[in-house]
Amino acid sequence: MQKQNHYPHLSHKEVMGFRSRLLNWSSNNFSIYPWRKKVSRFHGLIAEILLQRTKADQVVPVFELFRKRFRTPEILARASEKDVLEFIYPLGLHWRAKKIIMLGRHLASHGSRVPDTFEDFIKLPGVGEYTAAAFLSFHMGKRAPIIDSNVVRFYGRYFGLEINRDSRRKKWFIKFADILTPAKQHKKYNYALLDFTRLICKPRPDCQLCFLSSSCQYFLNRSN
Ligand code: SF4
């Protein structure tokens, strides 16, 4: 099949089938991380910032120490950039220390209230569109399609889409991700995307283990 740079028309049955296979897989493969349990909105937001371009397993010990040391935005606001850097140093991307401090100070000066709309959220220091969507989905229970490079890779492979590093910002791709995200169980679906692209549809995919291979364009084209 020729690759396409717009989304394919999928019937309602195809969309439902795709979602339910992913959700079923997730029921047996859900990864437990501390930020997936009950955490404050503030710590949920910190987790999403620490997870930017960083492996979840690496984030676990840093997150646990961070939330003990900085229990509230006020405590974080009184810290220095150096204090924060000490905690997040093992994760790299050290510019995040400054962003995290700015975030703590911003929240502390706004009554420590974490916003609950996408529009207000992306105005926060250190928060981009992906972080905003992930926070709203995972910590506020709101339906928000999440699109990171792993999700782009997975959808691109499975549906045979022409993708590149800019696809996640393209209207057609955002629309397609929105169509695939269910009205109910959207949070579970988004977790399934994160887990599946981390465990199976990785940069070097484990197609032999994949329950989607019989209908995956990438796999079918490679096998022909
Ligand atoms: Fe990804 Fe391979 Fe599964 Fe296709 S068959 S979705 S490429 S792991």
PDB file of C-alpha atoms and ligand atoms in Angstrom:
ATOM      1  CA  MET A   1       0.000   0.000   0.000  1.00  0.00           C
ATOM      2  CA  GLN A   2       1.235   3.475  -0.874  1.00  0.00           C
ATOM      3  CA  LYS A   3       1.924   5.657   2.139  1.00  0.00           C
ATOM      4  CA  GLN A   4      -0.323   8.653   2.622  1.00  0.00           C
ATOM      5  CA  ASN A   5       0.152  11.995   4.310  1.00  0.00           C
ATOM      6  CA  HIS A   6      -3.443  12.361   5.330  1.00  0.00           C
ATOM      7  CA  TYR A   7      -5.472  10.099   7.507  1.00  0.00           C
ATOM      8  CA  PRO A   8      -7.299   7.132   6.008  1.00  0.00           C
ATOM      9  CA  HIS A   9     -11.039   6.891   6.193  1.00  0.00           C
ATOM     10  CA  LEU A  10     -11.875   4.288   8.822  1.00  0.00           C
ATOM     11  CA  SER A  11     -15.326   2.881   9.357  1.00  0.00           C
ATOM     12  CA  HIS A  12     -16.863   3.070  12.806  1.00  0.00           C
ATOM     13  CA  LYS A  13     -16.305  -0.682  13.108  1.00  0.00           C
ATOM     14  CA  GLU A  14     -12.611  -0.354  12.252  1.00  0.00           C
ATOM     15  CA  VAL A  15     -12.089   2.425  14.788  1.00  0.00           C
ATOM     16  CA  MET A  16     -13.912   0.475  17.495  1.00  0.00           C
ATOM     17  CA  GLY A  17     -11.966  -2.687  16.663  1.00  0.00           C
ATOM     18  CA  PHE A  18      -8.617  -0.918  16.811  1.00  0.00           C
ATOM     19  CA  ARG A  19      -9.411   0.736  20.128  1.00  0.00           C
ATOM     20  CA  SER A  20     -10.755  -2.397  21.746  1.00  0.00           C
ATOM     21  CA  ARG A  21      -7.710  -4.478  20.774  1.00  0.00           C
ATOM     22  CA  LEU A  22      -5.422  -1.886  22.282  1.00  0.00           C
ATOM     23  CA  LEU A  23      -7.553  -1.571  25.411  1.00  0.00           C
ATOM     24  CA  ASN A  24      -7.670  -5.352  25.842  1.00  0.00           C
ATOM     25  CA  TRP A  25      -3.911  -5.534  25.559  1.00  0.00           C
ATOM     26  CA  SER A  26      -3.611  -2.790  28.158  1.00  0.00           C
ATOM     27  CA  SER A  27      -5.748  -4.709  30.654  1.00  0.00           C
ATOM     28  CA  ASN A  28      -2.938  -7.264  30.950  1.00  0.00           C
ATOM     29  CA  ASN A  29       0.029  -5.002  30.351  1.00  0.00           C
ATOM     30  CA  PHE A  30      -0.594  -1.835  32.334  1.00  0.00           C
ATOM     31  CA  SER A  31       2.681  -0.531  33.780  1.00  0.00           C
ATOM     32  CA  ILE A  32       2.498   0.784  37.312  1.00  0.00           C
ATOM     33  CA  TYR A  33       4.374   3.990  38.027  1.00  0.00           C
ATOM     34  CA  PRO A  34       4.055   6.225  41.100  1.00  0.00           C
ATOM     35  CA  TRP A  35       2.485   9.076  39.105  1.00  0.00           C
ATOM     36  CA  ARG A  36      -0.161   6.672  37.821  1.00  0.00           C
ATOM     37  CA  LYS A  37      -1.417   6.229  41.364  1.00  0.00           C
ATOM     38  CA  LYS A  38      -3.147   8.977  43.266  1.00  0.00           C
ATOM     39  CA  VAL A  39      -0.851  11.991  43.393  1.00  0.00           C
ATOM     40  CA  SER A  40      -1.590  15.677  43.815  1.00  0.00           C
ATOM     41  CA  ARG A  41      -2.157  17.709  40.680  1.00  0.00           C
ATOM     42  CA  PHE A  42       1.053  19.533  41.408  1.00  0.00           C
ATOM     43  CA  HIS A  43       3.060  16.316  41.517  1.00  0.00           C
ATOM     44  CA  GLY A  44       1.202  14.980  38.495  1.00  0.00           C
ATOM     45  CA  LEU A  45       2.349  18.039  36.601  1.00  0.00           C
ATOM     46  CA  ILE A  46       5.924  17.660  37.828  1.00  0.00           C
ATOM     47  CA  ALA A  47       5.876  14.007  36.706  1.00  0.00           C
ATOM     48  CA  GLU A  48       4.780  14.977  33.197  1.00  0.00           C
ATOM     49  CA  ILE A  49       7.611  17.526  32.973  1.00  0.00           C
ATOM     50  CA  LEU A  50      10.178  14.999  34.194  1.00  0.00           C
ATOM     51  CA  LEU A  51       8.883  12.471  31.662  1.00  0.00           C
ATOM     52  CA  GLN A  52       9.550  14.790  28.724  1.00  0.00           C
ATOM     53  CA  ARG A  53      11.973  12.941  26.419  1.00  0.00           C
ATOM     54  CA  THR A  54      13.015  10.750  29.353  1.00  0.00           C
ATOM     55  CA  LYS A  55      12.439   7.049  30.043  1.00  0.00           C
ATOM     56  CA  ALA A  56       9.799   6.403  32.696  1.00  0.00           C
ATOM     57  CA  ASP A  57      11.963   3.913  34.616  1.00  0.00           C
ATOM     58  CA  GLN A  58      14.664   6.561  35.012  1.00  0.00           C
ATOM     59  CA  VAL A  59      12.152   9.090  36.296  1.00  0.00           C
ATOM     60  CA  VAL A  60      10.797   6.878  39.122  1.00  0.00           C
ATOM     61  CA  PRO A  61      13.548   7.429  41.767  1.00  0.00           C
ATOM     62  CA  VAL A  62      13.912  11.114  40.905  1.00  0.00           C
ATOM     63  CA  PHE A  63      10.178  11.669  41.151  1.00  0.00           C
ATOM     64  CA  GLU A  64       9.939   9.901  44.502  1.00  0.00           C
ATOM     65  CA  LEU A  65      12.719  12.024  46.023  1.00  0.00           C
ATOM     66  CA  PHE A  66      11.411  15.188  44.433  1.00  0.00           C
ATOM     67  CA  ARG A  67       7.914  14.867  45.813  1.00  0.00           C
ATOM     68  CA  LYS A  68       9.216  14.208  49.325  1.00  0.00           C
ATOM     69  CA  ARG A  69      11.467  17.266  49.216  1.00  0.00           C
ATOM     70  CA  PHE A  70       9.062  19.610  47.366  1.00  0.00           C
ATOM     71  CA  ARG A  71       5.678  18.745  48.779  1.00  0.00           C
ATOM     72  CA  THR A  72       3.926  21.910  47.595  1.00  0.00           C
ATOM     73  CA  PRO A  73       4.432  24.706  45.045  1.00  0.00           C
ATOM     74  CA  GLU A  74       5.267  27.058  47.961  1.00  0.00           C
ATOM     75  CA  ILE A  75       8.160  24.875  49.077  1.00  0.00           C
ATOM     76  CA  LEU A  76       9.385  24.628  45.495  1.00  0.00           C
ATOM     77  CA  ALA A  77       9.058  28.399  45.047  1.00  0.00           C
ATOM     78  CA  ARG A  78      11.452  28.996  47.949  1.00  0.00           C
ATOM     79  CA  ALA A  79      14.126  26.681  46.502  1.00  0.00           C
ATOM     80  CA  SER A  80      16.942  27.710  44.192  1.00  0.00           C
ATOM     81  CA  GLU A  81      17.617  26.434  40.697  1.00  0.00           C
ATOM     82  CA  LYS A  82      20.660  24.656  42.114  1.00  0.00           C
ATOM     83  CA  ASP A  83      18.470  22.821  44.666  1.00  0.00           C
ATOM     84  CA  VAL A  84      16.194  21.545  41.916  1.00  0.00           C
ATOM     85  CA  LEU A  85      19.064  20.671  39.626  1.00  0.00           C
ATOM     86  CA  GLU A  86      20.521  18.426  42.319  1.00  0.00           C
ATOM     87  CA  PHE A  87      17.359  16.332  42.190  1.00  0.00           C
ATOM     88  CA  ILE A  88      16.830  16.150  38.473  1.00  0.00           C
ATOM     89  CA  TYR A  89      20.505  15.973  37.477  1.00  0.00           C
ATOM     90  CA  PRO A  90      20.475  12.216  36.672  1.00  0.00           C
ATOM     91  CA  LEU A  91      17.768  12.751  34.051  1.00  0.00           C
ATOM     92  CA  GLY A  92      19.690  15.194  31.844  1.00  0.00           C
ATOM     93  CA  LEU A  93      17.867  18.039  30.078  1.00  0.00           C
ATOM     94  CA  HIS A  94      19.036  20.300  32.873  1.00  0.00           C
ATOM     95  CA  TRP A  95      17.233  23.345  31.492  1.00  0.00           C
ATOM     96  CA  ARG A  96      14.185  21.806  33.150  1.00  0.00           C
ATOM     97  CA  ALA A  97      15.473  22.939  36.572  1.00  0.00           C
ATOM     98  CA  LYS A  98      14.877  26.573  35.650  1.00  0.00           C
ATOM     99  CA  LYS A  99      11.459  25.783  34.180  1.00  0.00           C
ATOM    100  CA  ILE A 100      10.446  23.828  37.265  1.00  0.00           C
ATOM    101  CA  ILE A 101      11.465  26.664  39.576  1.00  0.00           C
ATOM    102  CA  MET A 102       9.565  29.151  37.417  1.00  0.00           C
ATOM    103  CA  LEU A 103       6.573  26.854  37.497  1.00  0.00           C
ATOM    104  CA  GLY A 104       6.688  26.554  41.307  1.00  0.00           C
ATOM    105  CA  ARG A 105       6.905  30.326  41.672  1.00  0.00           C
ATOM    106  CA  HIS A 106       4.101  30.893  39.207  1.00  0.00           C
ATOM    107  CA  LEU A 107       1.789  28.415  40.938  1.00  0.00           C
ATOM    108  CA  ALA A 108       2.676  29.721  44.410  1.00  0.00           C
ATOM    109  CA  SER A 109       1.835  33.252  43.302  1.00  0.00           C
ATOM    110  CA  HIS A 110      -1.522  32.060  41.941  1.00  0.00           C
ATOM    111  CA  GLY A 111      -2.759  30.365  45.098  1.00  0.00           C
ATOM    112  CA  SER A 112      -1.053  27.068  44.178  1.00  0.00           C
ATOM    113  CA  ARG A 113      -3.920  26.314  41.860  1.00  0.00           C
ATOM    114  CA  VAL A 114      -3.051  24.089  38.890  1.00  0.00           C
ATOM    115  CA  PRO A 115      -5.186  25.168  35.892  1.00  0.00           C
ATOM    116  CA  ASP A 116      -7.687  22.722  34.455  1.00  0.00           C
ATOM    117  CA  THR A 117      -8.116  23.920  30.880  1.00  0.00           C
ATOM    118  CA  PHE A 118      -5.787  23.327  27.973  1.00  0.00           C
ATOM    119  CA  GLU A 119      -5.665  27.046  27.130  1.00  0.00           C
ATOM    120  CA  ASP A 120      -4.583  28.044  30.662  1.00  0.00           C
ATOM    121  CA  PHE A 121      -2.273  25.120  30.957  1.00  0.00           C
ATOM    122  CA  ILE A 122      -0.035  25.809  27.988  1.00  0.00           C
ATOM    123  CA  LYS A 123       0.629  29.297  29.382  1.00  0.00           C
ATOM    124  CA  LEU A 124       2.499  27.760  32.327  1.00  0.00           C
ATOM    125  CA  PRO A 125       6.315  27.873  32.257  1.00  0.00           C
ATOM    126  CA  GLY A 126       7.798  24.635  30.910  1.00  0.00           C
ATOM    127  CA  VAL A 127       4.493  23.282  29.642  1.00  0.00           C
ATOM    128  CA  GLY A 128       3.975  22.527  25.968  1.00  0.00           C
ATOM    129  CA  GLU A 129       1.054  20.991  24.133  1.00  0.00           C
ATOM    130  CA  TYR A 130       1.992  17.389  24.836  1.00  0.00           C
ATOM    131  CA  THR A 131       2.516  17.993  28.564  1.00  0.00           C
ATOM    132  CA  ALA A 132      -0.787  19.851  28.749  1.00  0.00           C
ATOM    133  CA  ALA A 133      -2.676  17.028  27.035  1.00  0.00           C
ATOM    134  CA  ALA A 134      -0.973  14.350  29.153  1.00  0.00           C
ATOM    135  CA  PHE A 135      -1.726  16.196  32.378  1.00  0.00           C
ATOM    136  CA  LEU A 136      -5.376  16.793  31.493  1.00  0.00           C
ATOM    137  CA  SER A 137      -5.817  13.166  30.458  1.00  0.00           C
ATOM    138  CA  PHE A 138      -3.924  11.401  33.229  1.00  0.00           C
ATOM    139  CA  HIS A 139      -4.450  13.729  36.173  1.00  0.00           C
ATOM    140  CA  MET A 140      -7.720  15.480  35.415  1.00  0.00           C
ATOM    141  CA  GLY A 141      -9.565  12.654  33.657  1.00  0.00           C
ATOM    142  CA  LYS A 142     -10.334  14.855  30.649  1.00  0.00           C
ATOM    143  CA  ARG A 143     -10.449  13.514  27.132  1.00  0.00           C
ATOM    144  CA  ALA A 144      -7.321  14.773  25.383  1.00  0.00           C
ATOM    145  CA  PRO A 145      -5.537  12.964  22.541  1.00  0.00           C
ATOM    146  CA  ILE A 146      -1.862  12.572  23.353  1.00  0.00           C
ATOM    147  CA  ILE A 147       0.589  12.748  20.484  1.00  0.00           C
ATOM    148  CA  ASP A 148       4.270  12.251  21.101  1.00  0.00           C
ATOM    149  CA  SER A 149       6.886  10.914  18.723  1.00  0.00           C
ATOM    150  CA  ASN A 150       6.175   7.320  19.814  1.00  0.00           C
ATOM    151  CA  VAL A 151       2.474   7.650  19.059  1.00  0.00           C
ATOM    152  CA  VAL A 152       3.268   9.193  15.668  1.00  0.00           C
ATOM    153  CA  ARG A 153       5.598   6.285  14.895  1.00  0.00           C
ATOM    154  CA  PHE A 154       2.999   3.695  15.922  1.00  0.00           C
ATOM    155  CA  TYR A 155       0.055   5.220  14.020  1.00  0.00           C
ATOM    156  CA  GLY A 156       2.334   5.832  11.049  1.00  0.00           C
ATOM    157  CA  ARG A 157       3.429   2.215  10.918  1.00  0.00           C
ATOM    158  CA  TYR A 158       0.108   0.607  11.646  1.00  0.00           C
ATOM    159  CA  PHE A 159      -2.005   2.717   9.286  1.00  0.00           C
ATOM    160  CA  GLY A 160       0.713   3.165   6.640  1.00  0.00           C
ATOM    161  CA  LEU A 161       0.945   6.953   7.015  1.00  0.00           C
ATOM    162  CA  GLU A 162       3.632   9.208   5.632  1.00  0.00           C
ATOM    163  CA  ILE A 163       5.069  10.688   8.807  1.00  0.00           C
ATOM    164  CA  ASN A 164       8.010  12.836   9.822  1.00  0.00           C
ATOM    165  CA  ARG A 165       9.145  14.770  12.886  1.00  0.00           C
ATOM    166  CA  ASP A 166       6.562  17.504  12.238  1.00  0.00           C
ATOM    167  CA  SER A 167       3.577  15.181  11.875  1.00  0.00           C
ATOM    168  CA  ARG A 168       2.475  15.555  15.463  1.00  0.00           C
ATOM    169  CA  ARG A 169       1.841  19.244  14.852  1.00  0.00           C
ATOM    170  CA  LYS A 170      -0.040  18.749  11.596  1.00  0.00           C
ATOM    171  CA  LYS A 171      -3.769  19.355  11.633  1.00  0.00           C
ATOM    172  CA  TRP A 172      -4.596  16.165   9.760  1.00  0.00           C
ATOM    173  CA  PHE A 173      -2.596  14.058  12.195  1.00  0.00           C
ATOM    174  CA  ILE A 174      -4.106  15.743  15.272  1.00  0.00           C
ATOM    175  CA  LYS A 175      -7.557  15.170  13.769  1.00  0.00           C
ATOM    176  CA  PHE A 176      -6.757  11.502  13.167  1.00  0.00           C
ATOM    177  CA  ALA A 177      -5.499  11.023  16.739  1.00  0.00           C
ATOM    178  CA  ASP A 178      -8.661  12.707  17.949  1.00  0.00           C
ATOM    179  CA  ILE A 179     -10.840  10.293  15.941  1.00  0.00           C
ATOM    180  CA  LEU A 180      -9.047   7.301  17.426  1.00  0.00           C
ATOM    181  CA  THR A 181      -9.277   8.516  21.039  1.00  0.00           C
ATOM    182  CA  PRO A 182     -12.448   7.109  22.600  1.00  0.00           C
ATOM    183  CA  ALA A 183     -15.067   9.199  24.386  1.00  0.00           C
ATOM    184  CA  LYS A 184     -15.002   6.749  27.281  1.00  0.00           C
ATOM    185  CA  GLN A 185     -11.913   4.973  28.564  1.00  0.00           C
ATOM    186  CA  HIS A 186      -9.780   7.708  26.982  1.00  0.00           C
ATOM    187  CA  LYS A 187      -7.387   7.699  29.901  1.00  0.00           C
ATOM    188  CA  LYS A 188      -6.882   3.949  29.677  1.00  0.00           C
ATOM    189  CA  TYR A 189      -6.459   4.261  25.903  1.00  0.00           C
ATOM    190  CA  ASN A 190      -3.760   6.901  26.344  1.00  0.00           C
ATOM    191  CA  TYR A 191      -1.946   4.776  28.911  1.00  0.00           C
ATOM    192  CA  ALA A 192      -2.181   1.879  26.473  1.00  0.00           C
ATOM    193  CA  LEU A 193      -0.521   4.002  23.780  1.00  0.00           C
ATOM    194  CA  LEU A 194       2.345   4.904  26.112  1.00  0.00           C
ATOM    195  CA  ASP A 195       2.864   1.325  27.267  1.00  0.00           C
ATOM    196  CA  PHE A 196       2.466  -0.289  23.855  1.00  0.00           C
ATOM    197  CA  THR A 197       4.914   2.081  22.166  1.00  0.00           C
ATOM    198  CA  ARG A 198       7.398   1.603  24.992  1.00  0.00           C
ATOM    199  CA  LEU A 199       7.136  -2.203  25.149  1.00  0.00           C
ATOM    200  CA  ILE A 200       6.179  -3.470  21.664  1.00  0.00           C
ATOM    201  CA  CYS A 201       6.052  -0.881  18.887  1.00  0.00           C
ATOM    202  CA  LYS A 202       9.430   0.535  19.873  1.00  0.00           C
ATOM    203  CA  PRO A 203      11.901   2.163  17.476  1.00  0.00           C
ATOM    204  CA  ARG A 204      12.966  -1.454  16.773  1.00  0.00           C
ATOM    205  CA  PRO A 205       9.522  -3.045  16.952  1.00  0.00           C
ATOM    206  CA  ASP A 206       8.787  -6.486  18.370  1.00  0.00           C
ATOM    207  CA  CYS A 207       6.417  -7.403  15.552  1.00  0.00           C
ATOM    208  CA  GLN A 208       6.631 -11.100  16.364  1.00  0.00           C
ATOM    209  CA  LEU A 209       5.041 -10.385  19.752  1.00  0.00           C
ATOM    210  CA  CYS A 210       2.491  -7.947  18.422  1.00  0.00           C
ATOM    211  CA  PHE A 211      -1.225  -8.734  18.476  1.00  0.00           C
ATOM    212  CA  LEU A 212      -1.774  -6.159  15.711  1.00  0.00           C
ATOM    213  CA  SER A 213       0.624  -7.616  13.157  1.00  0.00           C
ATOM    214  CA  SER A 214      -2.034  -9.262  10.963  1.00  0.00           C
ATOM    215  CA  SER A 215      -3.495  -5.840  10.166  1.00  0.00           C
ATOM    216  CA  CYS A 216      -0.401  -3.627  10.450  1.00  0.00           C
ATOM    217  CA  GLN A 217       0.684  -1.986   7.177  1.00  0.00           C
ATOM    218  CA  TYR A 218       4.315  -1.853   8.247  1.00  0.00           C
ATOM    219  CA  PHE A 219       4.399  -5.553   9.091  1.00  0.00           C
ATOM    220  CA  LEU A 220       2.452  -6.633   6.019  1.00  0.00           C
ATOM    221  CA  ASN A 221       4.613  -4.589   3.654  1.00  0.00           C
ATOM    222  CA  ARG A 222       7.780  -5.875   5.267  1.00  0.00           C
ATOM    223  CA  SER A 223       6.640  -9.484   5.028  1.00  0.00           C
ATOM    224  CA  ASN A 224       5.689  -9.254   1.331  1.00  0.00           C
TER     225      ASN A 224
HETATM  226 FE1  SF4 B   1       4.309  -1.953  15.562  1.00  0.00          FE
HETATM  227 FE2  SF4 B   1       5.175  -4.232  14.454  1.00  0.00          FE
HETATM  228 FE3  SF4 B   1       2.927  -4.185  15.866  1.00  0.00          FE
HETATM  229 FE4  SF4 B   1       3.017  -3.023  13.515  1.00  0.00          FE
HETATM  230  S1  SF4 B   1       3.258  -5.218  13.919  1.00  0.00           S
HETATM  231  S2  SF4 B   1       2.094  -2.186  15.348  1.00  0.00           S
HETATM  232  S3  SF4 B   1       5.112  -2.215  13.489  1.00  0.00           S
HETATM  233  S4  SF4 B   1       5.006  -3.801  16.646  1.00  0.00           S
END
